Coordinates of C-alpha atoms and ligand atoms in Angstrom, one line a residue:
M1 CA 0.0 0.0 0.1
E2 CA 1.0 3.4 -0.6
L3 CA 0.5 5.1 2.4
T4 CA 2.8 2.2 4.4
R5 CA 5.7 2.9 2.1
I6 CA 5.6 6.5 2.5
Q7 CA 5.1 5.8 6.4
H8 CA 7.9 3.6 6.0
T9 CA 10.4 6.3 4.6
S10 CA 9.2 9.2 6.5
I11 CA 10.0 7.0 9.9
S12 CA 12.9 4.9 8.7
F13 CA 15.4 7.6 10.7
I14 CA 13.9 5.6 14.0
S15 CA 16.1 2.5 12.3
S16 CA 19.1 4.5 12.5
F17 CA 18.7 5.6 16.1
A18 CA 17.9 2.0 17.0
L19 CA 20.9 1.1 15.5
R20 CA 22.6 3.8 17.1
C21 CA 21.2 2.6 20.3
A22 CA 22.3 -1.0 20.2
V23 CA 25.9 0.3 19.2
D24 CA 25.9 2.7 22.2
L25 CA 24.4 0.0 24.7
D26 CA 27.0 -2.6 22.9
I27 CA 24.1 -5.2 22.6
S28 CA 26.2 -7.4 19.8
G29 CA 29.3 -7.1 21.9
R30 CA 27.4 -8.4 25.4
I31 CA 25.3 -11.2 23.2
R32 CA 28.6 -12.3 21.7
E33 CA 30.6 -12.4 24.9
H34 CA 27.7 -14.4 26.8
G35 CA 28.9 -17.3 24.5
R36 CA 25.5 -18.7 23.9
P37 CA 21.8 -17.4 23.5
M38 CA 20.8 -14.6 25.8
P39 CA 17.9 -14.2 27.4
L40 CA 16.3 -10.6 27.6
N41 CA 16.6 -10.3 31.6
E42 CA 20.5 -10.9 31.1
L43 CA 21.1 -9.0 28.4
A44 CA 19.1 -6.1 30.4
R45 CA 21.0 -6.8 33.5
S46 CA 24.3 -6.8 31.7
I47 CA 23.9 -3.1 30.4
P48 CA 22.8 -2.8 33.3
I49 CA 19.1 -1.2 32.8
P50 CA 16.6 -1.3 35.6
P51 CA 14.3 -4.0 35.5
E52 CA 11.0 -1.8 35.0
K53 CA 12.7 -1.2 31.4
D54 CA 12.8 -4.6 30.4
S55 CA 9.8 -3.9 28.3
M56 CA 11.3 -1.2 26.5
L57 CA 14.5 -3.4 25.5
L58 CA 12.0 -6.3 24.5
R59 CA 10.6 -3.8 22.0
L60 CA 13.8 -2.2 20.7
M61 CA 15.5 -6.0 20.4
A62 CA 11.9 -6.8 18.3
L63 CA 13.0 -4.7 15.7
L64 CA 16.4 -5.2 15.5
V65 CA 15.7 -8.9 15.1
H66 CA 13.0 -8.3 12.1
Q67 CA 15.8 -6.1 10.7
G68 CA 18.0 -9.0 10.6
Y69 CA 20.8 -7.7 13.4
F70 CA 19.6 -10.4 15.9
V71 CA 17.8 -13.6 15.8
Q72 CA 15.4 -14.9 19.0
S73 CA 14.7 -18.1 20.1
E74 CA 13.3 -19.6 23.0
A75 CA 16.5 -19.7 24.8
G76 CA 17.2 -16.0 24.1
Y77 CA 18.8 -13.5 21.5
Q78 CA 22.3 -14.3 19.2
I79 CA 24.2 -12.2 16.9
T80 CA 24.0 -12.5 13.4
P81 CA 26.8 -11.5 10.6
L82 CA 24.8 -8.5 10.4
S83 CA 25.5 -7.2 14.1
E84 CA 29.0 -9.0 14.3
H85 CA 30.0 -5.7 12.3
I86 CA 28.8 -3.8 15.3
S87 CA 30.0 -5.5 18.0
T88 CA 33.0 -3.1 19.5
E89 CA 35.1 -6.5 19.7
G90 CA 34.2 -6.9 15.7
S91 CA 35.1 -4.9 12.8
D92 CA 33.3 -2.2 14.4
V93 CA 31.1 -0.3 11.4
G94 CA 29.4 1.1 14.9
A95 CA 31.7 4.0 14.7
Y96 CA 30.1 4.6 11.5
V97 CA 26.7 4.7 12.7
R98 CA 28.1 7.0 15.5
L99 CA 29.2 9.4 12.7
V100 CA 25.7 9.4 10.9
T101 CA 23.8 10.0 13.8
E102 CA 26.1 12.9 15.2
V103 CA 23.7 15.8 15.6
Q104 CA 26.6 18.0 13.6
L105 CA 26.0 15.9 10.7
L106 CA 21.9 15.8 11.3
K107 CA 21.5 19.6 11.8
D108 CA 19.4 21.5 9.3
W109 CA 18.0 18.2 7.3
D110 CA 14.9 19.2 7.5
R111 CA 15.8 22.4 5.6
L112 CA 16.9 21.1 2.9
S113 CA 14.5 22.4 0.2
D114 CA 16.1 25.7 1.1
V115 CA 19.2 24.3 0.0
F116 CA 17.5 24.1 -3.5
K117 CA 15.6 27.3 -3.5
D118 CA 18.9 29.2 -2.3
T119 CA 20.1 31.1 -5.3
S120 CA 24.0 30.9 -4.2
K121 CA 25.7 27.5 -4.6
C122 CA 25.5 26.3 -0.9
T123 CA 25.7 22.9 1.3
L124 CA 24.0 22.4 4.5
I125 CA 27.4 22.7 6.2
D126 CA 28.1 26.0 4.9
K127 CA 24.8 27.4 5.6
L128 CA 25.0 26.0 8.9
Y129 CA 29.1 27.1 9.5
E130 CA 29.3 30.3 7.8
G131 CA 30.5 28.8 4.2
K132 CA 33.3 26.7 6.0
Q133 CA 34.0 23.4 3.7
F134 CA 33.3 20.4 5.2
F135 CA 36.7 19.2 6.3
E136 CA 37.8 22.8 8.2
V137 CA 34.3 22.3 10.2
V138 CA 36.0 18.5 10.7
K139 CA 39.1 20.4 12.1
E140 CA 37.8 22.8 14.2
I141 CA 35.4 20.3 16.2
P142 CA 37.8 18.0 17.3
K143 CA 35.0 15.8 19.0
F144 CA 33.8 15.4 15.6
G145 CA 36.8 15.3 13.7
N146 CA 37.8 12.3 15.8
L147 CA 34.9 10.5 15.4
Y148 CA 34.9 11.2 11.8
N149 CA 38.4 9.6 11.1
E150 CA 37.2 6.8 13.4
A151 CA 34.2 6.1 11.4
M152 CA 36.2 6.3 8.1
A153 CA 38.7 3.7 9.5
S154 CA 35.9 1.4 10.8
T155 CA 34.6 1.1 7.3
S156 CA 37.8 0.2 5.5
K157 CA 38.7 -2.8 7.3
S158 CA 35.7 -5.0 5.9
L159 CA 36.3 -3.4 2.6
M160 CA 39.9 -3.9 2.1
R161 CA 39.8 -7.2 2.9
G162 CA 37.3 -7.9 0.5
L163 CA 39.7 -6.0 -2.0
L164 CA 42.9 -8.0 -1.4
A165 CA 41.0 -11.0 -1.6
R166 CA 39.4 -10.7 -4.8
Y167 CA 41.7 -8.4 -6.9
P168 CA 45.1 -9.1 -4.8
H169 CA 47.1 -8.5 -8.3
I170 CA 46.3 -4.6 -8.3
F171 CA 49.2 -4.4 -5.5
E172 CA 51.3 -6.9 -7.0
G173 CA 54.5 -6.1 -8.6
I174 CA 54.1 -1.9 -6.9
K175 CA 57.4 -1.1 -4.9
S176 CA 55.8 2.2 -3.5
L177 CA 52.2 3.2 -2.5
V178 CA 50.7 6.6 -1.0
D179 CA 47.5 5.9 0.5
V180 CA 46.0 10.0 -0.7
G181 CA 43.6 11.4 1.9
G182 CA 44.4 8.1 3.7
G183 CA 42.8 9.1 7.1
T184 CA 44.6 7.6 10.1
G185 CA 46.0 4.6 7.8
A186 CA 43.4 1.8 8.3
A187 CA 43.5 1.0 4.8
V188 CA 47.3 1.2 4.7
R189 CA 47.6 -1.0 7.6
I190 CA 45.6 -3.9 5.9
I191 CA 47.4 -3.5 2.7
A192 CA 51.0 -3.5 4.1
E193 CA 50.1 -6.5 6.2
A194 CA 49.5 -8.4 3.0
F195 CA 52.4 -7.1 1.1
P196 CA 55.2 -6.7 3.9
T197 CA 57.8 -5.5 0.9
L198 CA 55.6 -2.9 -0.7
K199 CA 56.5 0.5 0.8
C200 CA 53.4 2.3 2.0
T201 CA 52.7 5.7 3.1
V202 CA 49.7 7.6 4.8
F203 CA 49.1 10.7 3.3
D204 CA 46.3 13.4 4.7
L205 CA 46.0 16.6 6.6
P206 CA 48.7 17.5 9.1
H207 CA 45.9 17.1 11.9
V208 CA 44.5 13.9 10.6
V209 CA 48.0 11.8 10.4
E210 CA 48.7 13.2 13.9
N211 CA 46.7 10.1 14.5
A212 CA 48.0 7.6 12.2
T213 CA 50.9 5.5 13.5
K214 CA 54.2 5.1 11.6
T215 CA 55.9 1.5 11.5
D216 CA 58.8 0.0 9.9
F217 CA 56.4 -0.5 6.6
I218 CA 54.4 2.4 6.8
D219 CA 55.2 6.2 6.6
V220 CA 53.1 9.3 7.7
V221 CA 53.4 12.1 5.9
G222 CA 50.8 15.3 6.3
G223 CA 50.1 17.6 3.6
D224 CA 47.5 19.1 1.1
M225 CA 47.1 16.8 -1.9
F226 CA 45.9 20.0 -3.9
Q227 CA 49.6 21.0 -3.3
K228 CA 51.7 18.3 -3.3
I229 CA 51.6 14.5 -3.1
P230 CA 54.8 12.5 -2.1
P231 CA 56.2 10.3 -4.9
A232 CA 55.4 6.8 -5.4
D233 CA 54.7 4.1 -8.2
A234 CA 51.3 3.6 -7.0
Y235 CA 48.3 6.2 -5.8
F236 CA 45.6 4.8 -3.7
L237 CA 42.4 7.1 -3.5
K238 CA 39.8 5.5 -1.4
N239 CA 36.5 7.3 -1.0
V240 CA 38.2 10.6 -1.4
L241 CA 37.0 11.8 -4.8
H242 CA 33.7 12.0 -4.4
D243 CA 34.2 14.6 -1.7
W244 CA 35.2 16.9 -4.2
A245 CA 33.6 18.8 -7.6
D246 CA 35.1 17.4 -10.8
E247 CA 37.4 20.4 -11.1
D248 CA 39.2 19.3 -7.6
C249 CA 39.1 15.6 -8.7
I250 CA 41.1 16.5 -11.9
R251 CA 43.6 18.6 -9.8
I252 CA 44.2 15.7 -7.6
L253 CA 44.5 13.3 -10.4
K254 CA 46.7 15.5 -12.0
Q255 CA 48.8 15.5 -8.9
C256 CA 49.3 12.1 -9.2
K257 CA 49.9 11.8 -12.5
E258 CA 52.9 14.3 -12.8
A259 CA 54.3 12.4 -9.4
I260 CA 54.1 8.7 -11.1
E261 CA 55.6 10.2 -14.3
S262 CA 58.4 11.6 -11.9
S263 CA 59.3 7.7 -10.7
K264 CA 61.5 5.6 -12.3
H265 CA 59.0 2.8 -12.2
G266 CA 55.9 4.2 -14.0
G267 CA 53.2 3.3 -12.0
K268 CA 49.1 4.0 -11.8
V269 CA 46.4 5.5 -9.4
I270 CA 44.1 2.7 -7.5
V271 CA 40.5 4.4 -7.3
I272 CA 38.1 3.1 -5.0
D273 CA 34.6 4.8 -5.0
I274 CA 30.9 4.3 -6.0
I275 CA 30.0 4.1 -9.9
L276 CA 26.2 4.9 -9.9
D277 CA 25.0 3.0 -12.7
S278 CA 27.5 0.0 -12.7
E279 CA 25.3 -3.1 -12.8
N280 CA 24.8 -4.0 -9.2
D281 CA 21.8 -6.4 -8.7
D282 CA 21.5 -5.9 -5.0
P283 CA 18.7 -2.9 -4.8
K284 CA 19.9 -1.8 -1.2
A285 CA 23.4 -1.0 -2.5
V286 CA 21.8 0.9 -5.2
E287 CA 19.9 2.9 -2.7
T288 CA 22.5 3.2 -0.5
S289 CA 24.6 4.8 -3.3
L290 CA 21.6 7.1 -4.0
L291 CA 21.4 8.1 -0.9
L292 CA 25.3 8.8 -0.5
D293 CA 25.1 10.9 -3.5
I294 CA 22.5 13.2 -1.5
S295 CA 24.6 13.3 1.4
M296 CA 27.8 14.3 -0.8
M297 CA 25.6 17.2 -2.2
C298 CA 24.7 18.5 1.0
L299 CA 27.6 17.8 3.0
H300 CA 30.8 18.9 0.3
G301 CA 28.6 20.3 -2.5
S302 CA 29.7 17.2 -4.7
Q303 CA 28.4 13.8 -5.8
E304 CA 28.8 10.0 -6.6
R305 CA 29.2 9.4 -10.3
N306 CA 28.4 7.6 -13.1
K307 CA 30.5 5.8 -15.8
Q308 CA 30.3 8.8 -18.0
E309 CA 31.1 11.3 -15.5
W310 CA 34.3 9.1 -14.2
H311 CA 35.5 9.1 -17.8
D312 CA 35.6 12.8 -18.1
I313 CA 37.5 13.3 -15.1
I314 CA 40.2 10.8 -15.7
L315 CA 40.4 11.5 -19.1
G316 CA 40.1 15.4 -18.3
A317 CA 43.1 14.8 -15.8
G318 CA 45.2 13.5 -18.8
Y319 CA 45.0 9.8 -18.1
S320 CA 45.5 7.5 -21.6
G321 CA 43.0 5.1 -20.3
Y322 CA 41.4 3.3 -17.1
K323 CA 40.1 -0.2 -16.4
I324 CA 36.7 -0.4 -14.1
Y325 CA 36.9 -3.9 -12.3
P326 CA 33.6 -6.0 -12.6
V327 CA 33.0 -7.3 -9.0
Q328 CA 31.6 -4.8 -6.6
L329 CA 32.4 -4.4 -2.8
G330 CA 29.3 -3.6 -1.5
V331 CA 28.5 -0.4 -3.2
Y332 CA 32.2 0.2 -4.4
S333 CA 33.8 -0.2 -7.5
V334 CA 37.5 -0.6 -8.4
I335 CA 39.0 1.6 -10.9
E336 CA 42.7 1.3 -12.1
L337 CA 43.7 4.6 -14.1
C338 CA 47.3 4.5 -16.4
P339 CA 48.9 7.2 -16.6
Ligands
LIG1 C1 36.3 10.5 3.2 S1 37.6 10.4 3.8 C2 38.1 9.1 3.5 C3 39.4 8.4 4.4 C4 40.0 7.2 3.8 N1 40.5 6.9 2.5 C5 39.1 6.0 4.0 O1 38.4 5.4 3.0 O2 38.5 5.5 5.2 C6 38.4 11.6 2.9 C7 39.9 12.1 3.6 O3 40.3 13.4 2.7 C8 40.9 14.0 3.9 N2 41.3 15.2 2.9 C9 40.7 16.2 3.0 N3 40.9 17.2 1.8 C10 42.4 16.9 1.8 C11 43.7 17.8 1.4 N4 43.5 18.8 0.6 N5 44.7 16.8 1.6 C12 45.1 15.9 1.9 N6 44.2 15.1 2.6 C13 42.8 15.3 2.6 C14 40.4 14.1 4.9 O4 40.8 14.2 6.3 C15 39.8 12.7 5.2 O5 40.8 11.6 5.7

């Protein structure tokens, strides 16, 4: 029924906050630690919540069971592969859940229509924070910045494992790699583990790489990718270009190309980002990509891109060609650029 679909979409924000509540109470971690099906009252006492609120927890769990985060039997609740990802002990995509339900990101979404009507080009962020760009706001509010970096790192883990399992050859034969906009180095740590002889560098804004750990195999460099990128054979740009308008993407890709051309070994650029019209037969992935596109529009004034838009950017930056890998990693695609 149409009304039900409209009600469902309108009220879906409650799903986000129910999931956030599960993350904050570490429901998944508690059930996991219990080691066997966990009855409601034991779950409630472990949090702990007062007994008179057990019925509230029952209702929260009913929604989360319905959504596939937990299974319920007479013996109690058990985790599923979904909730495995939000336990503090698991790969902890919980940080991502906390980020997208964070008040700094939610402000003013009720006034989205104003962004359309406003004659000056603007995003929700620059309306709220006096013309500042998203990454300036991230820098100025350390609590938000830390959460942002933690959330980005948390989504890296399962994605990078999928990438290395499916396409290890992308990294074979490379001697040095820079993760441009690599945050606090989560992706590079996983690459370095898989390819111990590869010299990896995490490169990001100086205040971000302050939280990255330098090791024997991983160098840490702070800077601005629009100014200068450290030399390497290969550049890795995961979830970076979608933050930027076309002309900025072209500038970033040109920086990488120049750096590769000055290296003795030749090289490539590996982009991990969404391709909107790629053949993804998972309707959830398609919808997630479209939601992320609106999010990019509102927060950064940027966008997710279709194949033609990627083609124009890559060739616009002077690359001779590129290859899109057929298997997607959730919503993400892999694009390999040849200088
Ligand atoms: C969406 S996050 C992606 C982080 C990481 N690549 C990942 O996938 O988890 C974008 C990153 O770009 C970085 N960034 C933004 N502006 C930058 C600049 N001018 N120079 C270098 N890094 C920048 C941000 O600090 C942030 O870490």
